[in-house]
Short mmCIF file of C-alpha atoms and ligand atoms in Angstrom, two decimals:
data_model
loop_
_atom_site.label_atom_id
_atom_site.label_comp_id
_atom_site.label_asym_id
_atom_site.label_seq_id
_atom_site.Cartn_x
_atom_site.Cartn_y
_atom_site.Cartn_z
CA UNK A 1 -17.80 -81.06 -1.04
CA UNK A 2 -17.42 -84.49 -2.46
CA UNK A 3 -17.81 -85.96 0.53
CA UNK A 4 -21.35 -84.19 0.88
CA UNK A 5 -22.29 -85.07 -2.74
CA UNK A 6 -21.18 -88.43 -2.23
CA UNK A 7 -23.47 -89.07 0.69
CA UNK A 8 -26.53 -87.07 -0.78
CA UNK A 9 -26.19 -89.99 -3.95
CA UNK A 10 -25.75 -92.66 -1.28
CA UNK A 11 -28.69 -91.76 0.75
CA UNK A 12 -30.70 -91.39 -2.47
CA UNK A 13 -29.88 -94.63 -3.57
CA UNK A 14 -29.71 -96.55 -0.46
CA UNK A 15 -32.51 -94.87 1.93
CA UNK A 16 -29.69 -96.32 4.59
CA UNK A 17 -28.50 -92.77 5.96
CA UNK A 18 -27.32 -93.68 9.39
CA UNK A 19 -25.43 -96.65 8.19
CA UNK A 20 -23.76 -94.27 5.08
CA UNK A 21 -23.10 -91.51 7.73
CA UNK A 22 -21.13 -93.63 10.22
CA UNK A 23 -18.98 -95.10 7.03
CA UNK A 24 -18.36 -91.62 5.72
CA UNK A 25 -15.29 -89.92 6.88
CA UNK A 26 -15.84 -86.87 8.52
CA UNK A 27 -13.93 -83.88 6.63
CA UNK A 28 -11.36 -82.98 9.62
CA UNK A 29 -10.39 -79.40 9.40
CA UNK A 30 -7.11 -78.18 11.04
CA UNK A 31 -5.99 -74.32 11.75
CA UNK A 32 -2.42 -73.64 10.47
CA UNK A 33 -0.45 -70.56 12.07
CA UNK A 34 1.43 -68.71 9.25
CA UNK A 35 4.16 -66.51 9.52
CA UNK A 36 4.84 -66.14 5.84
CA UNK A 37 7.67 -67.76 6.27
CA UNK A 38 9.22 -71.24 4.94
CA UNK A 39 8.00 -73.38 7.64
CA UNK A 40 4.84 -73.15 8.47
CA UNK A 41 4.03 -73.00 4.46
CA UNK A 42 5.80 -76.31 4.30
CA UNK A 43 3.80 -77.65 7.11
CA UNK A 44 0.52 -76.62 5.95
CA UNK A 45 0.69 -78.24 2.87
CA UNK A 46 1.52 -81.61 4.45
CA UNK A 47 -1.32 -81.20 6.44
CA UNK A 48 -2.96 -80.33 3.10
CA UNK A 49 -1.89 -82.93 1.06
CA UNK A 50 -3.32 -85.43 3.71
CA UNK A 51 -6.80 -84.62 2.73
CA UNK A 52 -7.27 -82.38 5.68
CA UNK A 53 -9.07 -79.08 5.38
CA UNK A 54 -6.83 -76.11 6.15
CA UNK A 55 -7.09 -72.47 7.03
CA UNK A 56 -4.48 -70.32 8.31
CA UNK A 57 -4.46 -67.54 11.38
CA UNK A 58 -1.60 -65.03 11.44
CA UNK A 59 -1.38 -62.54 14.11
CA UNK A 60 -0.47 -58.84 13.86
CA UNK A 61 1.55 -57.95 16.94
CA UNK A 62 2.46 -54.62 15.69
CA UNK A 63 6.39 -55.96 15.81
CA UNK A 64 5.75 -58.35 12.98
CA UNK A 65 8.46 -57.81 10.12
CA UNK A 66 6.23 -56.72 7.18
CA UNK A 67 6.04 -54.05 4.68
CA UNK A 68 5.80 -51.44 7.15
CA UNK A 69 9.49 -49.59 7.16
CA UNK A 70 9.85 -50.19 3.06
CA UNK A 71 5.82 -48.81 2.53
CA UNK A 72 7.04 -45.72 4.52
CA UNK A 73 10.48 -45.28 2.83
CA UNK A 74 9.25 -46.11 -0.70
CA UNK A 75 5.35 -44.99 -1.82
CA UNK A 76 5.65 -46.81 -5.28
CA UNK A 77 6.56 -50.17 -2.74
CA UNK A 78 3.65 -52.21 -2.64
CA UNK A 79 5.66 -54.93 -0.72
CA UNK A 80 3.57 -58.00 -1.26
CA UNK A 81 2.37 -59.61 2.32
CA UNK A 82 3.77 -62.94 2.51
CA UNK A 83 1.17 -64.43 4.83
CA UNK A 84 -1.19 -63.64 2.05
CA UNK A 85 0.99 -64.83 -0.16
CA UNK A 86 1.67 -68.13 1.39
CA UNK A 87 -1.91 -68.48 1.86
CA UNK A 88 -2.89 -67.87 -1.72
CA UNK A 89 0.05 -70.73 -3.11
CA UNK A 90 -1.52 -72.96 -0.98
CA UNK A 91 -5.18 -72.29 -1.99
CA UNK A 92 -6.38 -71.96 1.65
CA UNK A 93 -7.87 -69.08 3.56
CA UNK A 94 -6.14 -66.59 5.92
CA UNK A 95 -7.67 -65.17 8.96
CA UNK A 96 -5.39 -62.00 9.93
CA UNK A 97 -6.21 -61.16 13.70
CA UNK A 98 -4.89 -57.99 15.42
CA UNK A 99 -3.45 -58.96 18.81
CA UNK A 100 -1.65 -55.96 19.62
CA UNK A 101 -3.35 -55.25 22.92
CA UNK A 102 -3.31 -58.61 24.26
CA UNK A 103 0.32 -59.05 22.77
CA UNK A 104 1.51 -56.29 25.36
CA UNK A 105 1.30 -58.36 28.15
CA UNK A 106 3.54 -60.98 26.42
CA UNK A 107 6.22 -58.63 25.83
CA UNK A 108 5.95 -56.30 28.62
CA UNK A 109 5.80 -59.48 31.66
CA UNK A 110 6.94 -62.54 29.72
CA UNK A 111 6.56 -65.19 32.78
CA UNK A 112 9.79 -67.28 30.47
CA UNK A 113 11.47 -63.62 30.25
CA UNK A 114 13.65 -62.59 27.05
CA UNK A 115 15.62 -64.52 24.64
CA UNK A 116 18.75 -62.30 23.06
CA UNK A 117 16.95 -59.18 22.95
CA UNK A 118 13.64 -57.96 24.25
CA UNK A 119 11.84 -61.42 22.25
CA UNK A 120 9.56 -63.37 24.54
CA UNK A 121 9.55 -66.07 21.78
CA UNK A 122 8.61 -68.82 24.31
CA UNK A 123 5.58 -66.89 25.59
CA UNK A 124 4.81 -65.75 22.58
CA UNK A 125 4.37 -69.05 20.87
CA UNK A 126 2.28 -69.76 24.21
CA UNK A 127 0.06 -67.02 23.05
CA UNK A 128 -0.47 -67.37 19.56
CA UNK A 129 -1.21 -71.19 19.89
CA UNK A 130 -3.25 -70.31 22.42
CA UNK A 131 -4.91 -68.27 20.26
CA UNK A 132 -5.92 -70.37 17.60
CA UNK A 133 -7.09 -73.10 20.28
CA UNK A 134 -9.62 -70.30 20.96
CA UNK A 135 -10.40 -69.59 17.36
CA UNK A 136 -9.52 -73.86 16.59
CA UNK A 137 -12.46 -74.32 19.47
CA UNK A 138 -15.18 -71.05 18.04
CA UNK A 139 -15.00 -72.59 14.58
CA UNK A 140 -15.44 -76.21 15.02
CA UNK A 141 -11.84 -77.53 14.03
CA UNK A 142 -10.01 -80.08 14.98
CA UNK A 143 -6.63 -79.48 15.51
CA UNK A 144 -3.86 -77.02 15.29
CA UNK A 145 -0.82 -77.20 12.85
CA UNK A 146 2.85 -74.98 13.06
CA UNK A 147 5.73 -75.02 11.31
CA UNK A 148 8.50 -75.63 14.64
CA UNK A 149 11.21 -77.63 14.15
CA UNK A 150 12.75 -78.79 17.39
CA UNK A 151 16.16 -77.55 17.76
CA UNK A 152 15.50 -74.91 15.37
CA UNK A 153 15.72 -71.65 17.62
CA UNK A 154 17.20 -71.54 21.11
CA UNK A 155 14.57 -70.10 22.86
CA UNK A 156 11.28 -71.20 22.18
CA UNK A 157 12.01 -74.83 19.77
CA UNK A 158 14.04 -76.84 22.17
CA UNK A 159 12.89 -80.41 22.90
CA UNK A 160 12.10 -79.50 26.54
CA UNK A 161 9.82 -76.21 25.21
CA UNK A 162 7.35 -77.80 23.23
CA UNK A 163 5.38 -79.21 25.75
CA UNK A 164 5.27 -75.87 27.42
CA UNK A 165 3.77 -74.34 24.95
CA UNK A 166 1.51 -77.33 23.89
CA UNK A 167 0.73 -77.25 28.04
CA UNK A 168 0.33 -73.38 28.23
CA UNK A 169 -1.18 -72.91 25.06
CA UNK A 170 -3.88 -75.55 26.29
CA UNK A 171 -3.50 -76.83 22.76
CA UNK A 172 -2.12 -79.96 24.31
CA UNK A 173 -2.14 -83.19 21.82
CA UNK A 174 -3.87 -81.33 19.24
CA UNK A 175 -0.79 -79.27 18.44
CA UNK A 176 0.58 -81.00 15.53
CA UNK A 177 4.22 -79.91 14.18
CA UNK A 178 4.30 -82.03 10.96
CA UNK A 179 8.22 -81.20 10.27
CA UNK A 180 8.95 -82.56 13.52
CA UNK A 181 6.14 -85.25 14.60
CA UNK A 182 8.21 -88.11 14.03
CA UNK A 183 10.64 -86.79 16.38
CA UNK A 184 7.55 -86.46 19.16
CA UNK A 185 4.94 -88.42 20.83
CA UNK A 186 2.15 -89.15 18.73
CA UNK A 187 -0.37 -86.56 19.09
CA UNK A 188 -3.97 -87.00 18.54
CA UNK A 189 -4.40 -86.26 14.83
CA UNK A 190 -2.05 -88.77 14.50
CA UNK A 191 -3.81 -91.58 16.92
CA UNK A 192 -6.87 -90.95 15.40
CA UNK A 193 -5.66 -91.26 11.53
CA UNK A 194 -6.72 -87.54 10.76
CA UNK A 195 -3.10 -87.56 9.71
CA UNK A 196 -0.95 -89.94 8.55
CA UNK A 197 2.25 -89.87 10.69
CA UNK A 198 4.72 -91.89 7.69
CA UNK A 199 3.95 -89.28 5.92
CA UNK A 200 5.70 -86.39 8.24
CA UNK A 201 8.67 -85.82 9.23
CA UNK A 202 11.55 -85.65 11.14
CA UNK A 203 13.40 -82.65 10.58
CA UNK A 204 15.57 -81.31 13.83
CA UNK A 205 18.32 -78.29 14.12
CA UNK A 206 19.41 -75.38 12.79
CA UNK A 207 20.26 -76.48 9.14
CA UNK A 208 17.79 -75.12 6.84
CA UNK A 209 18.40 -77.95 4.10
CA UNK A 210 15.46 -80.44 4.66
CA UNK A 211 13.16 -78.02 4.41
CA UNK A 212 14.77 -76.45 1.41
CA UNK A 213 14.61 -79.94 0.45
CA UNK A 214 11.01 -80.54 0.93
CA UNK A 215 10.15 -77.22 -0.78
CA UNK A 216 11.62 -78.44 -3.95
CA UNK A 217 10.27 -81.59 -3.88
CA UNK A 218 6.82 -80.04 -3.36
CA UNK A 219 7.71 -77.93 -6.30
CA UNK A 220 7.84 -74.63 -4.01
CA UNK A 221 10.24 -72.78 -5.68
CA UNK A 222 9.74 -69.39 -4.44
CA UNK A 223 9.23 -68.78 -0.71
CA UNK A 224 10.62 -65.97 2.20
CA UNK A 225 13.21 -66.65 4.71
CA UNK A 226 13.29 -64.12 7.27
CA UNK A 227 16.99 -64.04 9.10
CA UNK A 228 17.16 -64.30 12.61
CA UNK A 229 13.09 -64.51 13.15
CA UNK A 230 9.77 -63.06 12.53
CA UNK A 231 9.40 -59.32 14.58
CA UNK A 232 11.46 -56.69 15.51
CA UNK A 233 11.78 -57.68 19.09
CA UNK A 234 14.76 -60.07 18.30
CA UNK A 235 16.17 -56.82 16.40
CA UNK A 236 19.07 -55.01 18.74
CA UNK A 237 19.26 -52.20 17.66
CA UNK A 238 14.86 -52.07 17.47
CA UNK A 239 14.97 -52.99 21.17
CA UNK A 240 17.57 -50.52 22.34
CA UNK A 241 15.13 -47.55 21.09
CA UNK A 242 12.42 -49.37 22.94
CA UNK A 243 14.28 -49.60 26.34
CA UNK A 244 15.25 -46.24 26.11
CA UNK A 245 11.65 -45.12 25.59
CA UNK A 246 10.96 -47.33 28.41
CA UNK A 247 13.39 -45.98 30.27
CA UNK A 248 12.65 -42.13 29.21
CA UNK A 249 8.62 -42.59 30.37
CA UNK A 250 9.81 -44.50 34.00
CA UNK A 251 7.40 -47.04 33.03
CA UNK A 252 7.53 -50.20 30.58
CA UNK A 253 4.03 -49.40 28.28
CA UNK A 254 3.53 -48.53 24.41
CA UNK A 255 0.71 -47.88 21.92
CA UNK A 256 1.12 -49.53 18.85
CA UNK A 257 2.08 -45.36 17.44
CA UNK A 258 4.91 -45.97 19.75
CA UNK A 259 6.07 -48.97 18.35
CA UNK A 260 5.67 -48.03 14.53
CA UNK A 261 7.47 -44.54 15.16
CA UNK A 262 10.76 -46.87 16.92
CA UNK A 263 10.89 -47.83 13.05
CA UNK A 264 10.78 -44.87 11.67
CA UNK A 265 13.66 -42.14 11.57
CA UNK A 266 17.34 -41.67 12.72
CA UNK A 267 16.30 -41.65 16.56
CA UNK A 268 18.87 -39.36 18.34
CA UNK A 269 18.24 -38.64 22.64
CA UNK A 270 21.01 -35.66 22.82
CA UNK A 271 19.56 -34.65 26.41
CA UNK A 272 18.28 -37.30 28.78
CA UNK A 273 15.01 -35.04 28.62
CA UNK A 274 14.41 -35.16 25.20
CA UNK A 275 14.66 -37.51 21.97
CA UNK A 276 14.40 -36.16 18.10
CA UNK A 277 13.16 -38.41 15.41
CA UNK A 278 14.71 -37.36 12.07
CA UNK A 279 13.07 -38.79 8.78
CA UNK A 280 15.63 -40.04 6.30
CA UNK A 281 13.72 -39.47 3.16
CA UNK A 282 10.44 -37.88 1.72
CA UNK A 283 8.67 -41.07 2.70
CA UNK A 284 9.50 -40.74 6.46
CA UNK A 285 8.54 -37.08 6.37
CA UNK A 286 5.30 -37.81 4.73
CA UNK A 287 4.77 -40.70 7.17
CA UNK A 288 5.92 -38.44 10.19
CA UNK A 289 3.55 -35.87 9.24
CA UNK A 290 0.75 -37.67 10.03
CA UNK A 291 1.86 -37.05 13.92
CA UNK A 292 2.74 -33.29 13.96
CA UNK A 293 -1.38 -33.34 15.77
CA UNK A 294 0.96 -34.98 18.72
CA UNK A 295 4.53 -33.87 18.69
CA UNK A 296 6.69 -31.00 18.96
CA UNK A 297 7.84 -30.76 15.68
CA UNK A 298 10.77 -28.60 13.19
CA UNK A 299 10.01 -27.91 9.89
CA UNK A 300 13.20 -26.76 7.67
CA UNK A 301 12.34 -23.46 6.06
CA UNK A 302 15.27 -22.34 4.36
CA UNK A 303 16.34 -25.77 2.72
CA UNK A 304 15.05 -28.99 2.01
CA UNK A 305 15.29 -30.98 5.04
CA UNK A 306 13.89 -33.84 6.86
CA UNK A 307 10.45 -33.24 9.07
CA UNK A 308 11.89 -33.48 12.97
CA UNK A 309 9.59 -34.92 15.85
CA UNK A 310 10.26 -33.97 19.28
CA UNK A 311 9.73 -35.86 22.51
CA UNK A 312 9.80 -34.25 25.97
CA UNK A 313 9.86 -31.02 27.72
CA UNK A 314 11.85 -28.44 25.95
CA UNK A 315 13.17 -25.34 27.12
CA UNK A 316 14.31 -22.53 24.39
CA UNK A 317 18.02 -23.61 24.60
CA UNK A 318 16.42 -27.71 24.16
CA UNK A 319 14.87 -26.03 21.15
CA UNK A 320 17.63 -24.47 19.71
CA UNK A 321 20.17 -27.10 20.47
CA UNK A 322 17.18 -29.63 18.31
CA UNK A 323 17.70 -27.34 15.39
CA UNK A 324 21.20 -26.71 15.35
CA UNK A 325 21.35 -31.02 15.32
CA UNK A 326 18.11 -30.93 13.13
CA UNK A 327 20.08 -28.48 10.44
CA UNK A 328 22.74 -31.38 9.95
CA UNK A 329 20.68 -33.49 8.32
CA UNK A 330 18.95 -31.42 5.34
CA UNK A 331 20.65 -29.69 2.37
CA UNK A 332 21.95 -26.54 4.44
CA UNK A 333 24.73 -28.67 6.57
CA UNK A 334 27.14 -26.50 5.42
CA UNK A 335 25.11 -23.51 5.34
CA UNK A 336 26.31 -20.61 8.16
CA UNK A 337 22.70 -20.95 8.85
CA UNK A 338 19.39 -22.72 8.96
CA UNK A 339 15.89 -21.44 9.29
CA UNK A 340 13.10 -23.71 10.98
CA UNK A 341 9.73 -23.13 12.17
CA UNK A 342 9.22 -24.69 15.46
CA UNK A 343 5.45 -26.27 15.80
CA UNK A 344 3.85 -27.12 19.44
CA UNK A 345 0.87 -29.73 18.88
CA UNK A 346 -1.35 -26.69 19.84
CA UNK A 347 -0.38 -24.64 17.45
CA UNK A 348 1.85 -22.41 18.32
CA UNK A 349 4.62 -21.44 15.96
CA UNK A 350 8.20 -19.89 16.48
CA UNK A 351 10.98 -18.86 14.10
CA UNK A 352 14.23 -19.62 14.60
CA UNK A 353 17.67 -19.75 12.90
CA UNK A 354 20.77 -21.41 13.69
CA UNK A 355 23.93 -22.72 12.60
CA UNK A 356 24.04 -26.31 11.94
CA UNK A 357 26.44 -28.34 14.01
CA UNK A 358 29.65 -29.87 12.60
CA UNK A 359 29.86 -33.45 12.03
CA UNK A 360 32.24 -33.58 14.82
CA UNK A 361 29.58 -32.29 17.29
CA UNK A 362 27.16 -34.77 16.85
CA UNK A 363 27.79 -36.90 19.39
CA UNK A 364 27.95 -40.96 18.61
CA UNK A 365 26.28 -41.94 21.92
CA UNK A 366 23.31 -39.36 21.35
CA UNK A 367 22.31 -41.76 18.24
CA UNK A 368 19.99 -44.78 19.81
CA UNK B 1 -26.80 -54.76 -3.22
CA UNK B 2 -25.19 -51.59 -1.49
CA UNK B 3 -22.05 -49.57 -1.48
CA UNK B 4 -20.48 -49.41 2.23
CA UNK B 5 -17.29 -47.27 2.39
CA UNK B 6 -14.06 -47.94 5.05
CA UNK B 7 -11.40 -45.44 5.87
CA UNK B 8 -8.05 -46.60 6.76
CA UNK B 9 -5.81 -43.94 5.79
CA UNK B 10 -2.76 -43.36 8.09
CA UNK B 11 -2.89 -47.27 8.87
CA UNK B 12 0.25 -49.22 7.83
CA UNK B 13 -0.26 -53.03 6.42
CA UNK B 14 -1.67 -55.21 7.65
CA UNK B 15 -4.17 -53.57 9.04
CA UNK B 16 -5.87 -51.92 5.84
CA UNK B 17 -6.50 -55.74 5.00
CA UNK B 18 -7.44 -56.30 8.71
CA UNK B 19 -10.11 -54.07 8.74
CA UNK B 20 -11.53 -55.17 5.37
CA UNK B 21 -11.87 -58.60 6.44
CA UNK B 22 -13.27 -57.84 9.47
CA UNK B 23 -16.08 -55.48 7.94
CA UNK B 24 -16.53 -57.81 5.15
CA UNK B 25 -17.45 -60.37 7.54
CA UNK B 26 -20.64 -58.54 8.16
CA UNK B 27 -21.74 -57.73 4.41
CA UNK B 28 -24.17 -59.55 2.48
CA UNK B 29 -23.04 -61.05 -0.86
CA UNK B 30 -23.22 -58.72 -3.79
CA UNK B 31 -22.93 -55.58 -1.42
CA UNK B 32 -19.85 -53.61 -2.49
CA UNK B 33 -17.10 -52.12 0.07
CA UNK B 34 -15.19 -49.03 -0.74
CA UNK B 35 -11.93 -48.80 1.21
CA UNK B 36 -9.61 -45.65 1.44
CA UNK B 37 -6.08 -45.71 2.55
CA UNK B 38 -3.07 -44.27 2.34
CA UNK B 39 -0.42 -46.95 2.43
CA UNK B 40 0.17 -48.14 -0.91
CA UNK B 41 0.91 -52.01 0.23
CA UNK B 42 -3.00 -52.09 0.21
CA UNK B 43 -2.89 -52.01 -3.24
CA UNK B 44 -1.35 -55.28 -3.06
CA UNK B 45 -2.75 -56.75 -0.26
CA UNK B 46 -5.95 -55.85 -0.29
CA UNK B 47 -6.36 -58.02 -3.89
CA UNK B 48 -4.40 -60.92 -2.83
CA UNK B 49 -6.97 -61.32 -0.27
CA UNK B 50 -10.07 -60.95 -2.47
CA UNK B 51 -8.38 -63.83 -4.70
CA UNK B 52 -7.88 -66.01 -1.79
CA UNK B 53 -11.76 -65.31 -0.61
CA UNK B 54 -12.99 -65.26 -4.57
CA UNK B 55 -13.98 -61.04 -3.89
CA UNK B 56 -14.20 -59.59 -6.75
CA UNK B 57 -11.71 -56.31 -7.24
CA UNK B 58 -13.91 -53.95 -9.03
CA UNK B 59 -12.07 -51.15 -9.85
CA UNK B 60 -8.32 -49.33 -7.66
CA UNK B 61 -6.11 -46.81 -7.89
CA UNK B 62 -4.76 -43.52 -6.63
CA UNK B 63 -7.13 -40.36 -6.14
CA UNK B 64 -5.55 -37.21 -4.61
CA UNK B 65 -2.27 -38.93 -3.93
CA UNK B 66 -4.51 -41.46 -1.56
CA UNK B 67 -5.30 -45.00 -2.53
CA UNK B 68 -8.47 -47.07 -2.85
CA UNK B 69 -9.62 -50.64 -3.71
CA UNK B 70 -13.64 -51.24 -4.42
CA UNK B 71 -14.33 -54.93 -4.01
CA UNK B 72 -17.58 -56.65 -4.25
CA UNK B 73 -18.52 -59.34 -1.96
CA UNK B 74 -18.62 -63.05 -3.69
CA UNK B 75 -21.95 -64.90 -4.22
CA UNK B 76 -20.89 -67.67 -1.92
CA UNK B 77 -17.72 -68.42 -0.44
CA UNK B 78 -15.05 -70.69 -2.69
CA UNK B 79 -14.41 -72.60 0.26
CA UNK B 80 -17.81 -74.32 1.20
S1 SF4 C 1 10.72 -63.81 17.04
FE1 SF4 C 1 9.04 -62.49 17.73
S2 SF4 C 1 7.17 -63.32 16.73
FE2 SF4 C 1 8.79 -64.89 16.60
S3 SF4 C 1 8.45 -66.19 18.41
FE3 SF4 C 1 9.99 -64.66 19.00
S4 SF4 C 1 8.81 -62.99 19.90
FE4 SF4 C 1 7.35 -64.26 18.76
#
């Protein structure tokens, strides 16, 4: 804006417009990818700082660690999104773009495969750079800004990664990392004097300290720090339900209902043929309700009890073995029995009682 | 100025905020946008946006154990 007003006053006074255009500095504008995390906040608001206009992209997967699992448990939550957040301490907008059907691809064939778990981290930094090249290229920017730090994660910030994703990403030299520039080739923001590259920085490894650092010095004092990384696909015990739905359907595919209901529940397969999702509190079993159009279902009758999906075929003996696994988990445990009504996504109702199973019979390796 | 009105009940953050962006995009300033949900993280999100974009929140809450937010589109964006 002050560069506009500045130049409207020159060409007022001066009549000389061409000449005052060419000396004006043209406002460069750079795309920051937030995660909500640390990081990329910190290397936003170098880029910031520089005098370079910034606005942020961050990309719903439908894996990304957010409020999700506390909004179910806990109605009163109102978990604060810390993209959002970020984005409003920095004074700069935030573009939110769903990307869960293109993200499938990335996690069902990732061409660098898996890192410890079912994370494609190196693909999917591929991807979401790529990404905002796309949106950096719709909306006139100049250049694209993220918050890696070589060294920093095994799979996908390694010295010999970045250009693979700055290659695959077709982001090339206009992939700025400002915690980490010194430590790279110049890139073009930096040849050009968009940016100023004294003033970024060399951080490397693991250790989280310079950037803890930095953040104070910046006067950040409050920020996230999300262990071990940003979705539930680096999350083992996430991934194992996923394989085993995987697995169960003889085919590696998933809605994004699919991959929201793997965080919902005690998740229990007691039969290869079937699996039973169990809500732990009144949140789940509000939250599962919104499914019973779709699944199989148990309501507890006789007690208070936890709303039960079920997924597969079941025979009558299926059904009753569900219950009598189903009864363990609501207020009648140690009830001699346990009444449920038994709900087909038609319609369909049954009745049945049973008596819940002992602690004993529930079966460690039937839990996923 | 009109009222436009966007379900999103049974959606999980962030894609109440998703959606209100997206259909925000198309309104014209002044018009106001009426958005139903049922996760209450929209309560928080949905505001923290308008901040960021200078929307103003015009009135949320809970009605029938469901949530809603009624923003009103800013005059011109804070950004430009
Ligand atoms: S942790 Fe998840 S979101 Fe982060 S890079 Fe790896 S796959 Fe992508």
């Amino acid at each position: 804006m002050r560069h506009v007003n500045a130049t409207l006053f020159a060409v007022l006074v001066n009549k000389d417009w061409r000449h005052i255009m060419e000396k004006t500095p043209k406002l460069r504008k750079a795309v920051a990818l937030i995660s909500g995390g640390l990081d990329s906040m910190l290397a936003a608001r170098v880029v910031k700082d520089q005098g370079v206009h910034v606005e942020g992209l961050n990309f719903f997967t439908g894996f990304c660690v957010e409020g999700h699992t506390h909004a179910i448990r806990n109605r009163k939550g109102g978990k604060r999104n810390n993209a959002l957040w970020v984005a409003e301490q920095l004074g700069i907008r935030l573009h939110i773009i769903d990307v869960i059907e293109e993200y499938k691809d990335v996690v069902i064939n990732p061409r660098h495969g898996y890192g410890a778990n079912l994370n494609p981290c190196l693909d999917c930094k591929s991807f979401m750079v790529g990404k905002a090249r796309e949106w950096m290229e719709h909306n006139g920017f100049d250049f694209i800004v993220t918050g890696e730090v070589v060294g920093q994660r095994p799979m996908s910030q390694r010295r010999d990664t970045f250009p693979v994703i700055a290659r695959e990403s077709g982001a090339n030299d206009r992939l700025l990392r400002p915690l980490c520039a010194k430590l790279q080739p110049p890139t073009l923001p930096e040849r050009k004097g968009w940016v100023d590259r004294e003033g970024l920085y060399r951080f490397s490894g693991r250790s989280r300290k310079p950037q803890i650092r930095l953040a104070e010095t910046l006067k950040i004092d409050e920020f996230s720090q999300p262990a071990g990384g940003c979705c539930f696909l680096t999350d083992a015990s996430y991934t194992a339900k996923m394989k085993d739905m995987w697995q169960a359907r003889g085919e590696r595919s998933y809605d994004l209902d699919d991959i929201m209901l793997l965080k919902v529940g005690r998740h229990l397969r007691p039969v290869a043929h079937f699996k039973m999702i169990i809500a732990r509190d009144e949140g789940e079993t509000n939250y599962l309700l919104g499914y019973r159009n779709r699944f199989h279902h148990l309501v507890m009758t006789s007690h208070g009890g936890p709303l039960t999906l079920l997924e597969g075929q079941l025979s009558d003996d299926d059904l009753s073995l569900a219950a009598k696994i189903a009864a363990r988990f609501g207020q009648g445990r140690d009830a001699a029995e346990v009444s449920f009504l038994a709900v087909t996504p038609d319609g369909p109702e049954k009745r049945l009682s049973v008596a819940p199973l002992k602690p004993n019979q529930i079966s460690d390796t039937w839990y996923l | 100025m009109s009222l436009h009105h966007l379900d999103v009940r049974n959606l999980l953050c962030p894609m109440p905020v998703i959606r209100t962006q997206n259909q925000v995009a198309d309104l014209a300033p002044g018009d106001e946008l009426e958005v139903l949900c049922t996760d209450p993280g929209a309560l928080t999100d949905i505001p923290a946006w308008c901040r960021i974009e200078g929307h103003e929140v015009v009135q949320s809450g809970e009605r029938n154990g469901e949530f809603f937010v009624r923003l009103k589109v800013a005059q011109s964006s804070v950004f430009y």
